[in-house]
Amino acid sequence: MYKLLICFLAGIGAGLGTGFAGMSAAAVISPMLITFLDLPAYEAVGIALASDVLASAVSAYTYGKNKNLDIRNGLVMMVSVLLFTLVGSWTASLVPNTTMGSFSVFMTLLLGIKFIVKPVMATKESMGAVGMKKRIIQSAASGMAVGFICGFVGAGGGMMMLLLLTSVLGYELKTAVGTSVFIMAFTAFTGAASHFAIGGMPDMLCLVFCVFSTLLWARIAAKFANKASAETLNRATGAVLVVLGSAILVVNYLG
């Protein structure tokens, strides 16, 4: 019962983070499973990535159905992210004793504060004013940066994508989140498949409950986000990120 409760609570945090902000489930689920259930880190990350796949996919579907998803530029960014994740991972293997494990946690917290203090108020009209060629170049360059940092640091992809999509590419918040979860569905699937292929299947009870809980709450968050006004969504997204960032810091401290 304790195990199921932890998995369900981890899924609530991960699902809300995914549906509202395109946040990777690994940032929430991994530290909780490691700290409270003593799961090996590699297994916990595999479960978190597997939970991310369906949650991101159903969120992307919801955002796409509401015309808040840029598939063309999302595909460009996704290819760049996947390629440069490999480059970043290879580079990290050449640099001993480099650890930035708290990077994504602090980024989650700061990004949440940013959305509350300085909301993203771009519109679809302002997005459409950017030329196709410039947008594709921006998407590729942003994907390279996100992929390299993810591969080098090992975390933070969803948050960095959201930050670049809103701050650098000038995306309206809903489209930024929709495009982010679209990309995360593919990157999470790649990561989960490689984890299970290398480390074997994880604790199936944890896997099923984490996937179910994350999927359920991501669906709820995505439906709410697509109906909310820009101001409400900025505040809700900021609040979710601040709460999750603070909670993850506490969990990491306990660990």
mmCIF file of C-alpha atoms in Angstrom:
data_model
loop_
_atom_site.group_PDB
_atom_site.id
_atom_site.type_symbol
_atom_site.label_atom_id
_atom_site.label_comp_id
_atom_site.label_asym_id
_atom_site.label_seq_id
_atom_site.Cartn_x
_atom_site.Cartn_y
_atom_site.Cartn_z
ATOM 1 C CA MET A 1 0.000 0.000 0.000
ATOM 2 C CA TYR A 2 2.853 2.392 0.857
ATOM 3 C CA LYS A 3 4.520 1.671 -2.474
ATOM 4 C CA LEU A 4 1.307 2.378 -4.412
ATOM 5 C CA LEU A 5 0.739 5.630 -2.497
ATOM 6 C CA ILE A 6 4.240 6.914 -3.317
ATOM 7 C CA CYS A 7 3.821 5.970 -6.991
ATOM 8 C CA PHE A 8 0.414 7.665 -7.156
ATOM 9 C CA LEU A 9 1.697 10.858 -5.492
ATOM 10 C CA ALA A 10 4.750 10.914 -7.768
ATOM 11 C CA GLY A 11 2.420 10.544 -10.746
ATOM 12 C CA ILE A 12 0.263 13.463 -9.588
ATOM 13 C CA GLY A 13 3.283 15.791 -9.494
ATOM 14 C CA ALA A 14 4.701 14.469 -12.759
ATOM 15 C CA GLY A 15 1.349 14.598 -14.553
ATOM 16 C CA LEU A 16 0.577 18.162 -13.498
ATOM 17 C CA GLY A 17 4.095 19.247 -14.487
ATOM 18 C CA THR A 18 3.766 17.555 -17.892
ATOM 19 C CA GLY A 19 0.243 18.772 -18.690
ATOM 20 C CA PHE A 20 0.791 22.363 -17.575
ATOM 21 C CA ALA A 21 4.430 22.997 -18.463
ATOM 22 C CA GLY A 22 5.842 20.168 -20.600
ATOM 23 C CA MET A 23 8.049 19.171 -17.681
ATOM 24 C CA SER A 24 9.777 15.795 -17.768
ATOM 25 C CA ALA A 25 8.252 13.245 -15.398
ATOM 26 C CA ALA A 26 11.783 12.113 -14.537
ATOM 27 C CA ALA A 27 12.329 15.330 -12.565
ATOM 28 C CA VAL A 28 9.557 14.346 -10.121
ATOM 29 C CA ILE A 29 9.231 10.562 -10.205
ATOM 30 C CA SER A 30 12.928 9.627 -10.030
ATOM 31 C CA PRO A 31 13.815 11.402 -6.760
ATOM 32 C CA MET A 32 10.614 10.173 -5.083
ATOM 33 C CA LEU A 33 11.136 6.520 -6.021
ATOM 34 C CA ILE A 34 14.815 6.672 -5.042
ATOM 35 C CA THR A 35 14.187 8.446 -1.723
ATOM 36 C CA PHE A 36 11.005 6.758 -0.457
ATOM 37 C CA LEU A 37 11.159 3.301 -2.075
ATOM 38 C CA ASP A 38 14.960 2.838 -2.240
ATOM 39 C CA LEU A 39 14.807 1.920 -5.914
ATOM 40 C CA PRO A 40 18.122 1.928 -7.808
ATOM 41 C CA ALA A 41 18.571 5.237 -9.632
ATOM 42 C CA TYR A 42 18.807 3.623 -13.068
ATOM 43 C CA GLU A 43 15.545 1.712 -12.538
ATOM 44 C CA ALA A 44 13.776 4.804 -11.168
ATOM 45 C CA VAL A 45 14.781 6.880 -14.196
ATOM 46 C CA GLY A 46 13.551 4.117 -16.528
ATOM 47 C CA ILE A 47 10.135 4.084 -14.808
ATOM 48 C CA ALA A 48 9.981 7.888 -14.944
ATOM 49 C CA LEU A 49 10.793 7.960 -18.661
ATOM 50 C CA ALA A 50 8.197 5.270 -19.382
ATOM 51 C CA SER A 51 5.626 7.331 -17.451
ATOM 52 C CA ASP A 52 6.622 10.339 -19.541
ATOM 53 C CA VAL A 53 5.834 8.638 -22.858
ATOM 54 C CA LEU A 54 2.054 8.256 -22.551
ATOM 55 C CA ALA A 55 1.605 11.395 -20.435
ATOM 56 C CA SER A 56 3.448 13.539 -23.000
ATOM 57 C CA ALA A 57 1.653 11.841 -25.903
ATOM 58 C CA VAL A 58 -1.835 12.400 -24.476
ATOM 59 C CA SER A 59 -0.910 15.986 -23.549
ATOM 60 C CA ALA A 60 0.407 16.615 -27.076
ATOM 61 C CA TYR A 61 -2.832 15.165 -28.510
ATOM 62 C CA THR A 62 -4.918 17.489 -26.317
ATOM 63 C CA TYR A 63 -2.849 20.556 -27.249
ATOM 64 C CA GLY A 64 -2.881 19.542 -30.930
ATOM 65 C CA LYS A 65 -6.678 19.099 -30.927
ATOM 66 C CA ASN A 66 -6.916 22.683 -29.658
ATOM 67 C CA LYS A 67 -4.512 23.906 -32.379
ATOM 68 C CA ASN A 68 -1.773 24.639 -29.838
ATOM 69 C CA LEU A 69 0.987 22.512 -31.387
ATOM 70 C CA ASP A 70 3.669 23.386 -33.968
ATOM 71 C CA ILE A 71 4.520 19.956 -35.431
ATOM 72 C CA ARG A 72 6.777 21.119 -38.277
ATOM 73 C CA ASN A 73 9.213 23.104 -36.142
ATOM 74 C CA GLY A 74 8.751 20.597 -33.331
ATOM 75 C CA LEU A 75 10.137 17.848 -35.581
ATOM 76 C CA VAL A 76 13.151 20.013 -36.484
ATOM 77 C CA MET A 77 13.871 20.665 -32.817
ATOM 78 C CA MET A 78 13.327 16.997 -31.897
ATOM 79 C CA VAL A 79 15.926 15.757 -34.397
ATOM 80 C CA SER A 80 18.424 18.339 -33.093
ATOM 81 C CA VAL A 81 17.689 17.392 -29.475
ATOM 82 C CA LEU A 82 18.196 13.662 -30.095
ATOM 83 C CA LEU A 83 21.441 14.125 -32.042
ATOM 84 C CA PHE A 84 23.005 16.588 -29.626
ATOM 85 C CA THR A 85 21.963 14.575 -26.578
ATOM 86 C CA LEU A 86 24.379 11.944 -27.886
ATOM 87 C CA VAL A 87 27.072 14.611 -28.404
ATOM 88 C CA GLY A 88 26.529 15.987 -24.885
ATOM 89 C CA SER A 89 26.603 12.511 -23.363
ATOM 90 C CA TRP A 90 29.858 11.694 -25.166
ATOM 91 C CA THR A 91 31.395 15.025 -24.055
ATOM 92 C CA ALA A 92 30.358 14.386 -20.436
ATOM 93 C CA SER A 93 32.159 11.029 -20.514
ATOM 94 C CA LEU A 94 35.395 12.902 -21.253
ATOM 95 C CA VAL A 95 35.003 15.264 -18.281
ATOM 96 C CA PRO A 96 35.475 13.375 -14.985
ATOM 97 C CA ASN A 97 33.762 14.367 -11.728
ATOM 98 C CA THR A 98 31.397 16.813 -13.357
ATOM 99 C CA THR A 99 28.032 16.818 -11.677
ATOM 100 C CA MET A 100 25.153 19.220 -12.039
ATOM 101 C CA GLY A 101 22.380 17.098 -10.550
ATOM 102 C CA SER A 102 20.501 20.061 -9.025
ATOM 103 C CA PHE A 103 20.454 21.979 -12.313
ATOM 104 C CA SER A 104 16.941 20.984 -13.439
ATOM 105 C CA VAL A 105 15.494 21.404 -9.935
ATOM 106 C CA PHE A 106 16.629 25.017 -9.598
ATOM 107 C CA MET A 107 15.590 25.675 -13.197
ATOM 108 C CA THR A 108 12.075 24.400 -12.438
ATOM 109 C CA LEU A 109 11.817 26.710 -9.420
ATOM 110 C CA LEU A 110 13.189 29.791 -11.213
ATOM 111 C CA LEU A 111 11.068 29.224 -14.316
ATOM 112 C CA GLY A 112 7.973 28.967 -12.131
ATOM 113 C CA ILE A 113 8.782 32.304 -10.494
ATOM 114 C CA LYS A 114 9.413 33.781 -13.946
ATOM 115 C CA PHE A 115 5.944 32.801 -15.200
ATOM 116 C CA ILE A 116 4.316 34.405 -12.153
ATOM 117 C CA VAL A 117 6.388 37.616 -12.148
ATOM 118 C CA LYS A 118 6.778 38.053 -15.914
ATOM 119 C CA PRO A 119 4.090 36.060 -17.742
ATOM 120 C CA VAL A 120 4.428 35.003 -21.390
ATOM 121 C CA MET A 121 1.855 37.091 -23.275
ATOM 122 C CA ALA A 122 2.895 36.363 -26.877
ATOM 123 C CA THR A 123 0.045 35.632 -29.298
ATOM 124 C CA LYS A 124 -0.369 33.354 -32.312
ATOM 125 C CA GLU A 125 -0.368 36.496 -34.468
ATOM 126 C CA SER A 126 3.077 37.555 -33.193
ATOM 127 C CA MET A 127 4.317 33.974 -33.716
ATOM 128 C CA GLY A 128 3.077 34.022 -37.318
ATOM 129 C CA ALA A 129 5.047 37.207 -38.026
ATOM 130 C CA VAL A 130 8.336 35.246 -37.914
ATOM 131 C CA GLY A 131 9.449 33.873 -41.303
ATOM 132 C CA MET A 132 9.529 30.103 -41.916
ATOM 133 C CA LYS A 133 13.267 29.963 -42.658
ATOM 134 C CA LYS A 134 14.168 31.942 -39.523
ATOM 135 C CA ARG A 135 11.859 29.765 -37.388
ATOM 136 C CA ILE A 136 13.422 26.518 -38.677
ATOM 137 C CA ILE A 137 16.951 27.839 -37.981
ATOM 138 C CA GLN A 138 15.883 28.935 -34.477
ATOM 139 C CA SER A 139 14.270 25.529 -33.819
ATOM 140 C CA ALA A 140 17.384 23.629 -34.943
ATOM 141 C CA ALA A 141 19.737 25.839 -32.897
ATOM 142 C CA SER A 142 17.529 25.611 -29.790
ATOM 143 C CA GLY A 143 17.324 21.827 -30.171
ATOM 144 C CA MET A 144 21.123 21.616 -30.342
ATOM 145 C CA ALA A 145 21.444 23.612 -27.107
ATOM 146 C CA VAL A 146 18.774 21.598 -25.273
ATOM 147 C CA GLY A 147 20.134 18.254 -26.487
ATOM 148 C CA PHE A 148 23.743 19.023 -25.600
ATOM 149 C CA ILE A 149 22.879 20.256 -22.090
ATOM 150 C CA CYS A 150 20.554 17.271 -21.493
ATOM 151 C CA GLY A 151 23.237 14.838 -22.581
ATOM 152 C CA PHE A 152 25.929 16.594 -20.545
ATOM 153 C CA VAL A 153 23.897 17.272 -17.389
ATOM 154 C CA GLY A 154 21.451 14.373 -17.650
ATOM 155 C CA ALA A 155 18.246 16.316 -16.984
ATOM 156 C CA GLY A 156 16.253 19.468 -17.611
ATOM 157 C CA GLY A 157 15.096 18.939 -21.211
ATOM 158 C CA GLY A 158 11.430 19.838 -20.797
ATOM 159 C CA MET A 159 12.170 22.977 -18.819
ATOM 160 C CA MET A 160 14.858 24.175 -21.212
ATOM 161 C CA MET A 161 12.625 23.596 -24.217
ATOM 162 C CA LEU A 162 9.834 25.607 -22.610
ATOM 163 C CA LEU A 163 12.241 28.427 -21.733
ATOM 164 C CA LEU A 164 13.699 28.581 -25.270
ATOM 165 C CA LEU A 165 10.331 28.260 -27.007
ATOM 166 C CA THR A 166 8.837 31.147 -25.009
ATOM 167 C CA SER A 167 11.887 33.403 -24.561
ATOM 168 C CA VAL A 168 13.951 32.844 -27.734
ATOM 169 C CA LEU A 169 11.447 31.646 -30.335
ATOM 170 C CA GLY A 170 8.653 33.879 -29.029
ATOM 171 C CA TYR A 171 6.016 31.142 -28.782
ATOM 172 C CA GLU A 172 2.660 31.735 -27.135
ATOM 173 C CA LEU A 173 2.592 29.678 -23.902
ATOM 174 C CA LYS A 174 0.028 27.040 -24.923
ATOM 175 C CA THR A 175 1.795 26.353 -28.223
ATOM 176 C CA ALA A 176 5.147 26.230 -26.409
ATOM 177 C CA VAL A 177 3.880 23.601 -23.962
ATOM 178 C CA GLY A 178 2.129 21.625 -26.718
ATOM 179 C CA THR A 179 5.273 21.547 -28.853
ATOM 180 C CA SER A 180 7.429 20.673 -25.829
ATOM 181 C CA VAL A 181 5.314 17.649 -24.817
ATOM 182 C CA PHE A 182 5.200 16.509 -28.463
ATOM 183 C CA ILE A 183 9.007 16.384 -28.504
ATOM 184 C CA MET A 184 9.220 14.861 -25.015
ATOM 185 C CA ALA A 185 6.995 11.924 -26.018
ATOM 186 C CA PHE A 186 9.625 10.794 -28.545
ATOM 187 C CA THR A 187 12.692 11.563 -26.446
ATOM 188 C CA ALA A 188 11.173 9.814 -23.404
ATOM 189 C CA PHE A 189 10.337 6.730 -25.486
ATOM 190 C CA THR A 190 13.932 6.578 -26.744
ATOM 191 C CA GLY A 191 15.275 6.945 -23.194
ATOM 192 C CA ALA A 192 12.874 4.398 -21.668
ATOM 193 C CA ALA A 193 13.558 1.805 -24.374
ATOM 194 C CA SER A 194 17.314 2.110 -23.915
ATOM 195 C CA HIS A 195 16.995 1.911 -20.103
ATOM 196 C CA PHE A 196 14.906 -1.266 -20.239
ATOM 197 C CA ALA A 197 17.108 -2.810 -22.939
ATOM 198 C CA ILE A 198 20.248 -2.221 -20.865
ATOM 199 C CA GLY A 199 18.945 -2.682 -17.309
ATOM 200 C CA GLY A 200 16.065 -5.099 -17.819
ATOM 201 C CA MET A 201 12.423 -4.631 -16.816
ATOM 202 C CA PRO A 202 11.782 -2.630 -13.605
ATOM 203 C CA ASP A 203 9.387 -3.268 -10.708
ATOM 204 C CA MET A 204 6.150 -3.779 -12.686
ATOM 205 C CA LEU A 205 3.849 -2.590 -9.887
ATOM 206 C CA CYS A 206 5.714 0.718 -9.634
ATOM 207 C CA LEU A 207 5.804 1.038 -13.406
ATOM 208 C CA VAL A 208 2.053 0.465 -13.883
ATOM 209 C CA PHE A 209 0.969 2.807 -11.079
ATOM 210 C CA CYS A 210 3.399 5.581 -12.062
ATOM 211 C CA VAL A 211 2.325 5.378 -15.723
ATOM 212 C CA PHE A 212 -1.390 5.355 -14.802
ATOM 213 C CA SER A 213 -1.186 8.233 -12.306
ATOM 214 C CA THR A 214 1.015 10.397 -14.545
ATOM 215 C CA LEU A 215 -1.247 9.791 -17.549
ATOM 216 C CA LEU A 216 -4.409 10.621 -15.582
ATOM 217 C CA TRP A 217 -3.134 13.905 -14.126
ATOM 218 C CA ALA A 218 -1.396 14.994 -17.328
ATOM 219 C CA ARG A 219 -4.727 14.594 -19.155
ATOM 220 C CA ILE A 220 -6.549 16.637 -16.495
ATOM 221 C CA ALA A 221 -3.886 19.386 -16.523
ATOM 222 C CA ALA A 222 -3.740 19.569 -20.340
ATOM 223 C CA LYS A 223 -7.542 19.884 -20.651
ATOM 224 C CA PHE A 224 -7.575 22.694 -18.065
ATOM 225 C CA ALA A 225 -4.587 24.462 -19.644
ATOM 226 C CA ASN A 226 -6.157 24.552 -23.108
ATOM 227 C CA LYS A 227 -9.352 26.158 -21.779
ATOM 228 C CA ALA A 228 -7.633 28.708 -19.532
ATOM 229 C CA SER A 229 -6.821 32.294 -20.478
ATOM 230 C CA ALA A 230 -3.177 33.272 -21.043
ATOM 231 C CA GLU A 231 -3.005 35.097 -17.699
ATOM 232 C CA THR A 232 -4.566 32.200 -15.760
ATOM 233 C CA LEU A 233 -2.340 29.653 -17.485
ATOM 234 C CA ASN A 234 0.818 31.643 -16.699
ATOM 235 C CA ARG A 235 -0.115 31.831 -13.024
ATOM 236 C CA ALA A 236 -1.182 28.176 -12.830
ATOM 237 C CA THR A 237 1.962 26.998 -14.646
ATOM 238 C CA GLY A 238 4.165 29.173 -12.440
ATOM 239 C CA ALA A 239 2.485 27.908 -9.276
ATOM 240 C CA VAL A 240 2.810 24.246 -10.331
ATOM 241 C CA LEU A 241 6.509 24.694 -11.173
ATOM 242 C CA VAL A 242 7.301 26.536 -7.924
ATOM 243 C CA VAL A 243 5.526 23.877 -5.820
ATOM 244 C CA LEU A 244 7.140 20.993 -7.714
ATOM 245 C CA GLY A 245 10.598 22.613 -7.672
ATOM 246 C CA SER A 246 10.357 23.209 -3.924
ATOM 247 C CA ALA A 247 9.050 19.678 -3.295
ATOM 248 C CA ILE A 248 11.844 18.094 -5.333
ATOM 249 C CA LEU A 249 14.436 20.120 -3.410
ATOM 250 C CA VAL A 250 12.969 18.806 -0.140
ATOM 251 C CA VAL A 251 12.916 15.217 -1.456
ATOM 252 C CA ASN A 252 16.529 15.530 -2.632
ATOM 253 C CA TYR A 253 17.475 16.916 0.770
ATOM 254 C CA LEU A 254 15.789 13.931 2.479
ATOM 255 C CA GLY A 255 17.668 11.613 0.143
#
